[in-house]
Coordinates of C-alpha atoms and ligand atoms in Angstrom, one line a residue:
M1 CA 2.6 26.4 17.1
P2 CA 3.4 24.5 14.0
Q3 CA 2.7 25.4 10.4
I4 CA -0.6 23.9 9.4
I5 CA -0.2 22.5 5.9
D6 CA -3.4 23.5 4.1
G7 CA -4.3 20.8 1.7
K8 CA -7.5 22.4 0.8
A9 CA -5.9 25.6 -0.4
I10 CA -3.0 23.9 -2.1
S11 CA -5.3 21.4 -3.9
G12 CA -7.5 24.4 -4.9
A13 CA -4.4 26.2 -6.4
I14 CA -3.5 23.0 -8.4
K15 CA -7.0 22.6 -9.7
D16 CA -7.1 26.3 -10.8
E17 CA -3.7 25.9 -12.6
L18 CA -5.1 22.7 -14.3
K19 CA -8.3 24.5 -15.3
N20 CA -6.2 27.1 -17.1
K21 CA -4.2 24.4 -18.8
V22 CA -7.3 22.6 -19.9
E23 CA -8.7 25.8 -21.4
E24 CA -5.5 26.3 -23.4
L25 CA -5.7 22.7 -24.6
K26 CA -9.3 23.2 -25.6
A27 CA -8.3 26.2 -27.6
E28 CA -5.9 23.9 -29.5
G29 CA -8.8 21.5 -30.1
I30 CA -7.6 19.0 -27.5
H31 CA -10.3 17.6 -25.1
I32 CA -9.5 15.4 -22.1
C33 CA -11.8 12.6 -21.1
L34 CA -11.6 10.4 -18.0
A35 CA -13.6 7.1 -17.7
V36 CA -14.5 6.1 -14.2
I37 CA -15.7 2.6 -13.5
Q38 CA -17.3 1.6 -10.3
V39 CA -18.4 -2.0 -9.6
G40 CA -21.1 -2.3 -6.9
S41 CA -22.3 0.4 -4.7
D42 CA -19.9 0.6 -1.7
P43 CA -20.9 4.0 -0.1
A44 CA -17.3 5.2 0.5
S45 CA -16.5 4.4 -3.2
S46 CA -19.6 6.3 -4.3
V47 CA -18.4 9.4 -2.4
Y48 CA -14.9 9.1 -4.0
V49 CA -16.3 8.7 -7.5
G50 CA -18.7 11.6 -6.9
N51 CA -15.7 13.8 -5.9
K52 CA -13.8 12.8 -9.0
K53 CA -16.7 13.7 -11.3
K54 CA -17.1 17.0 -9.5
A55 CA -13.4 17.8 -10.0
C56 CA -13.5 16.9 -13.7
A57 CA -16.5 19.2 -14.1
Y58 CA -14.7 22.1 -12.4
I59 CA -11.5 21.7 -14.4
G60 CA -13.2 21.1 -17.7
I61 CA -12.3 17.4 -18.2
D62 CA -15.1 15.3 -19.7
S63 CA -16.0 12.3 -17.5
L64 CA -17.7 9.0 -18.5
A65 CA -19.2 7.2 -15.5
Y66 CA -19.8 3.4 -15.6
E67 CA -21.7 2.2 -12.6
L68 CA -21.8 -1.6 -12.9
P69 CA -23.7 -4.0 -10.7
A70 CA -21.8 -5.9 -8.0
E71 CA -22.5 -9.2 -10.0
T72 CA -20.4 -7.9 -13.0
T73 CA -18.0 -10.7 -14.0
Q74 CA -14.3 -10.4 -14.4
E75 CA -14.7 -11.0 -18.2
E76 CA -17.3 -8.2 -18.5
L77 CA -15.1 -5.8 -16.6
L78 CA -12.1 -6.7 -18.7
A79 CA -14.1 -6.3 -21.9
L80 CA -15.1 -2.8 -20.8
V81 CA -11.5 -1.9 -20.0
G82 CA -10.4 -3.3 -23.4
E83 CA -13.1 -1.2 -25.1
L84 CA -12.0 2.0 -23.3
N85 CA -8.3 1.2 -24.1
A86 CA -9.2 1.2 -27.8
R87 CA -11.2 4.5 -27.7
K88 CA -9.2 7.4 -29.0
D89 CA -11.5 9.9 -27.2
V90 CA -10.8 8.4 -23.8
N91 CA -7.5 9.6 -22.2
G92 CA -7.7 8.2 -18.7
I93 CA -9.2 5.0 -17.2
L94 CA -9.9 4.7 -13.5
V95 CA -11.3 1.5 -11.9
Q96 CA -12.5 2.5 -8.4
L97 CA -11.0 0.1 -5.8
P98 CA -11.8 -2.1 -3.9
L99 CA -13.5 -4.4 -6.4
P100 CA -15.9 -7.1 -5.3
K101 CA -14.1 -10.2 -4.0
H102 CA -14.9 -12.4 -7.0
I103 CA -12.8 -10.0 -9.3
N104 CA -9.1 -10.2 -9.5
E105 CA -7.9 -6.6 -8.9
D106 CA -4.4 -7.2 -10.1
E107 CA -5.6 -8.6 -13.4
V108 CA -7.9 -5.7 -14.0
I109 CA -5.2 -3.1 -13.2
R110 CA -2.8 -4.9 -15.6
A111 CA -5.4 -4.8 -18.3
I112 CA -5.5 -0.9 -18.3
D113 CA -3.3 0.6 -21.1
P114 CA -0.3 2.1 -19.1
R115 CA -0.7 5.3 -21.2
K116 CA -4.2 5.7 -19.7
D117 CA -3.3 4.5 -16.1
V118 CA -4.1 7.8 -14.4
D119 CA -4.2 6.1 -10.9
G120 CA -0.6 5.0 -11.4
F121 CA -1.2 1.4 -10.2
H122 CA -0.2 -0.5 -13.3
P123 CA 3.1 -2.5 -12.8
Q124 CA 4.6 -0.5 -15.7
S125 CA 3.8 2.8 -14.0
V126 CA 5.3 1.6 -10.7
G127 CA 8.4 0.2 -12.5
A128 CA 8.9 3.6 -14.4
L129 CA 8.7 5.4 -11.0
C130 CA 11.3 3.0 -9.6
I131 CA 13.9 3.6 -12.3
G132 CA 13.1 7.3 -12.8
Q133 CA 11.3 7.2 -16.2
P134 CA 8.2 9.1 -17.2
G135 CA 4.9 7.6 -16.2
F136 CA 1.9 8.1 -13.9
V137 CA 2.5 8.4 -10.2
S138 CA 0.1 7.2 -7.6
C139 CA -2.0 10.2 -6.6
T140 CA -1.9 10.3 -2.8
P141 CA 1.9 10.2 -2.6
A142 CA 2.3 12.6 -5.5
G143 CA 0.0 14.9 -3.6
I144 CA 2.2 14.7 -0.5
I145 CA 5.2 15.8 -2.5
Q146 CA 3.2 18.8 -3.7
L147 CA 2.1 19.6 -0.2
L148 CA 5.8 19.6 1.0
K149 CA 7.1 21.6 -2.0
R150 CA 4.4 24.2 -2.0
S151 CA 4.8 24.7 1.8
G152 CA 8.4 25.5 1.3
I153 CA 9.6 22.3 3.0
E154 CA 13.0 21.0 1.8
I155 CA 13.2 17.3 1.1
A156 CA 16.8 16.9 -0.3
G157 CA 19.2 15.5 2.2
R158 CA 16.7 15.1 5.0
E159 CA 15.8 12.0 7.0
C160 CA 12.4 10.8 5.7
V161 CA 10.6 8.0 7.5
V162 CA 7.5 6.4 5.9
I163 CA 5.2 4.3 8.2
G164 CA 3.4 1.7 6.0
R165 CA 4.4 -0.2 2.9
S166 CA 1.2 -0.5 0.9
N167 CA 1.4 -0.4 -2.9
I168 CA -0.9 2.6 -3.0
V169 CA 0.7 4.8 -0.4
G170 CA 3.8 3.6 1.5
K171 CA 6.0 2.2 -1.3
P172 CA 5.4 4.9 -4.0
M173 CA 5.8 7.5 -1.2
A174 CA 9.3 6.1 -0.4
L175 CA 10.3 6.1 -4.1
L176 CA 9.1 9.7 -4.6
L177 CA 11.0 10.9 -1.5
L178 CA 14.0 9.2 -2.8
R179 CA 13.6 10.8 -6.2
E180 CA 13.6 14.2 -4.3
N181 CA 16.9 13.2 -2.7
G182 CA 15.6 12.4 0.7
T183 CA 17.3 9.8 2.9
V184 CA 14.4 7.3 3.1
T185 CA 13.5 4.6 5.6
V186 CA 10.3 2.5 5.3
T187 CA 8.8 1.0 8.4
H188 CA 5.9 -1.5 8.7
S189 CA 4.1 -3.8 11.0
R190 CA 7.2 -6.0 11.5
T191 CA 9.6 -3.0 12.3
K192 CA 11.3 -3.5 15.7
D193 CA 11.2 -0.4 18.0
L194 CA 9.2 1.8 15.6
K195 CA 9.5 4.8 17.9
E196 CA 13.3 4.7 17.7
V197 CA 13.2 4.8 13.9
T198 CA 10.4 7.4 13.6
R199 CA 12.2 9.7 16.1
R200 CA 15.0 10.1 13.5
A201 CA 12.6 11.6 11.0
D202 CA 12.8 15.2 9.8
I203 CA 9.8 14.3 7.6
L204 CA 7.5 11.6 8.9
V205 CA 4.8 10.3 6.6
V206 CA 2.2 8.1 8.4
A207 CA 0.1 5.7 6.4
I208 CA -0.8 2.9 8.8
G209 CA -4.6 2.8 8.9
R210 CA -4.8 2.9 12.7
P211 CA -6.7 5.9 14.2
K212 CA -4.5 8.3 16.3
M213 CA -1.7 5.7 16.8
I214 CA 1.1 8.2 16.4
T215 CA 1.6 10.2 19.5
R216 CA 4.4 12.6 20.4
E217 CA 6.7 9.8 21.6
Y218 CA 7.1 8.8 17.9
V219 CA 8.0 12.3 16.8
K220 CA 11.3 14.3 16.9
E221 CA 10.9 17.9 18.1
G222 CA 10.6 20.1 15.0
A223 CA 9.7 17.3 12.6
V224 CA 7.3 17.7 9.7
V225 CA 4.4 15.2 10.1
I226 CA 2.2 14.1 7.2
D227 CA -0.9 12.1 8.1
V228 CA -2.4 10.0 5.4
G229 CA -5.0 8.1 7.6
I230 CA -8.7 8.8 7.4
H231 CA -11.0 7.4 10.1
R232 CA -14.0 8.3 12.3
D233 CA -13.2 8.6 16.0
E234 CA -15.4 7.6 19.0
N235 CA -17.4 10.8 18.5
N236 CA -17.8 10.2 14.8
K237 CA -15.4 13.0 14.0
L238 CA -12.8 12.6 11.2
C239 CA -9.3 11.8 12.4
G240 CA -6.1 10.5 11.0
D241 CA -3.4 8.0 12.0
V242 CA -1.7 10.8 14.0
D243 CA -3.0 12.0 17.4
Y244 CA -3.1 15.6 16.1
D245 CA -3.7 17.4 19.4
D246 CA -0.8 15.5 21.1
V247 CA 1.7 15.8 18.2
A248 CA 1.0 19.3 16.8
P249 CA 2.7 21.2 19.7
V250 CA 6.0 19.3 19.1
C251 CA 6.4 19.5 15.3
S252 CA 7.3 22.3 12.9
A253 CA 4.6 21.5 10.4
I254 CA 1.6 19.1 10.2
T255 CA -1.3 18.2 8.0
P256 CA -4.7 18.2 9.6
V257 CA -7.4 15.6 9.0
P258 CA -9.6 16.6 7.2
G259 CA -8.1 19.2 5.0
G260 CA -4.6 17.9 4.6
V261 CA -3.6 15.0 2.4
G262 CA -7.2 14.0 1.5
P263 CA -8.0 16.8 -1.0
M264 CA -4.7 16.3 -2.7
T265 CA -5.5 12.9 -4.1
V266 CA -8.3 14.1 -6.4
A267 CA -6.2 17.1 -7.4
M268 CA -3.3 14.9 -8.5
L269 CA -5.7 12.6 -10.3
M270 CA -6.7 15.6 -12.4
Y271 CA -3.1 16.4 -12.9
N272 CA -2.5 12.9 -14.2
C273 CA -5.5 13.3 -16.6
V274 CA -3.9 16.4 -18.1
E275 CA -0.5 14.6 -18.2
S276 CA -2.2 11.7 -20.1
V277 CA -2.6 13.9 -23.1
L278 CA 1.1 14.6 -23.1
L279 CA 2.0 10.9 -22.7
Q280 CA -0.3 9.8 -25.5
Ligands
NAD1 P1 -2.8 -0.5 4.2 O1 -3.7 -1.2 5.3 O2 -2.7 -1.1 2.9 O3 -1.3 -0.5 4.8 C1 -1.0 -0.1 6.1 C2 0.5 -0.3 6.3 O4 0.8 0.0 7.7 C3 1.0 -1.7 6.1 O5 2.1 -1.7 5.2 C4 1.5 -2.2 7.5 O6 2.7 -2.9 7.4 C5 1.6 -0.9 8.2 N1 1.3 -1.1 9.6 C6 0.2 -1.6 10.2 N2 0.3 -1.7 11.5 C7 1.4 -1.1 11.8 C8 2.1 -0.9 13.1 N3 1.6 -1.2 14.2 N4 3.3 -0.4 13.0 C9 3.9 0.0 11.9 N5 3.3 -0.2 10.7 C10 2.1 -0.8 10.7 O7 -3.2 1.0 4.2 P2 -3.0 2.1 3.0 O8 -3.9 1.8 1.9 O9 -1.6 2.5 2.8 O10 -3.7 3.4 3.8 C11 -3.2 3.8 5.1 C12 -4.2 4.9 5.6 O11 -4.3 5.9 4.7 C13 -5.7 4.4 5.8 O12 -6.2 5.0 6.9 C14 -6.4 4.8 4.5 O13 -7.7 5.0 4.7 C15 -5.7 6.1 4.3 N6 -5.6 6.6 2.9 C16 -5.9 7.9 2.6 C17 -5.8 8.4 1.3 C18 -6.1 9.8 1.1 O14 -6.4 10.2 0.0 N7 -5.9 10.7 2.1 C19 -5.5 7.6 0.3 C20 -5.2 6.2 0.6 C21 -5.2 5.7 1.9

């Protein structure tokens, strides 16, 4: 049977390390504060925001919550971001996505001071990642690198295939694997013969957004499979983009859903909040 990569345990270890670091910083008189802005009351977003607040409380990071009505205008949101950029006691700013349709997400992300961009979505953060300079890294892919490293999985020199090229997961994932000296291929909806490409992977990262699409025909015997997808299946059970029961017997290591990649995203957000103090 494969190694089950335990995101719950690994994220717990990271949060405990951060908790100690935050205590040390507090002893030096340094407090960390994250501002979280949610516009509207999308239930999934409310769950994510709640998890972020809980993690802040556990680690000892102060959090400011702004729950704005769905009718909030672009100008009002930009004004709040500007105000938080200027506040010396606020280290990180997170605008929960997606935003309501009448708000231009790109413009809001660009308005965040890159030194407070703990989600790592600002073009300056993405550019810094691309050319290997310090900056915030998008939390989900950063968490996947931690899962691999802390599970003793070598990246350097190995064939890494990423399925999906979104700005939030696929693209930064490819850049991070490259930074770790993997040989990286990015595939997407226009890739011809996807199975032929994915079967080359020693490490396969799946971020498609299609429940259980990846079956064992896509996976080389002994590969490491990382499943980013989160869905509810026909029985209302959580599942990923990978058909876990079909794939697990043929791979060497795999992340479950839930309990794999999911918990890492919040842990890495907390990591970025602590880093923000060092960047500022
Ligand atoms: P997205 O919809 O923005 O991107 C999906 C990508 O998959 C696209 O680049 C597309 O080209 C590619 N794709 C679609 N159909 C394909 C096909 N048939 N063959 C090959 N490629 C195909 O999604 P995203 O934001 O990157 O998220 C992907 C999944 O990960 C979703 O299920 C999402 O809910 C989940 N997610 C989880 C976390 C987490 O914390 N665990 C974080 C972000 C996203």
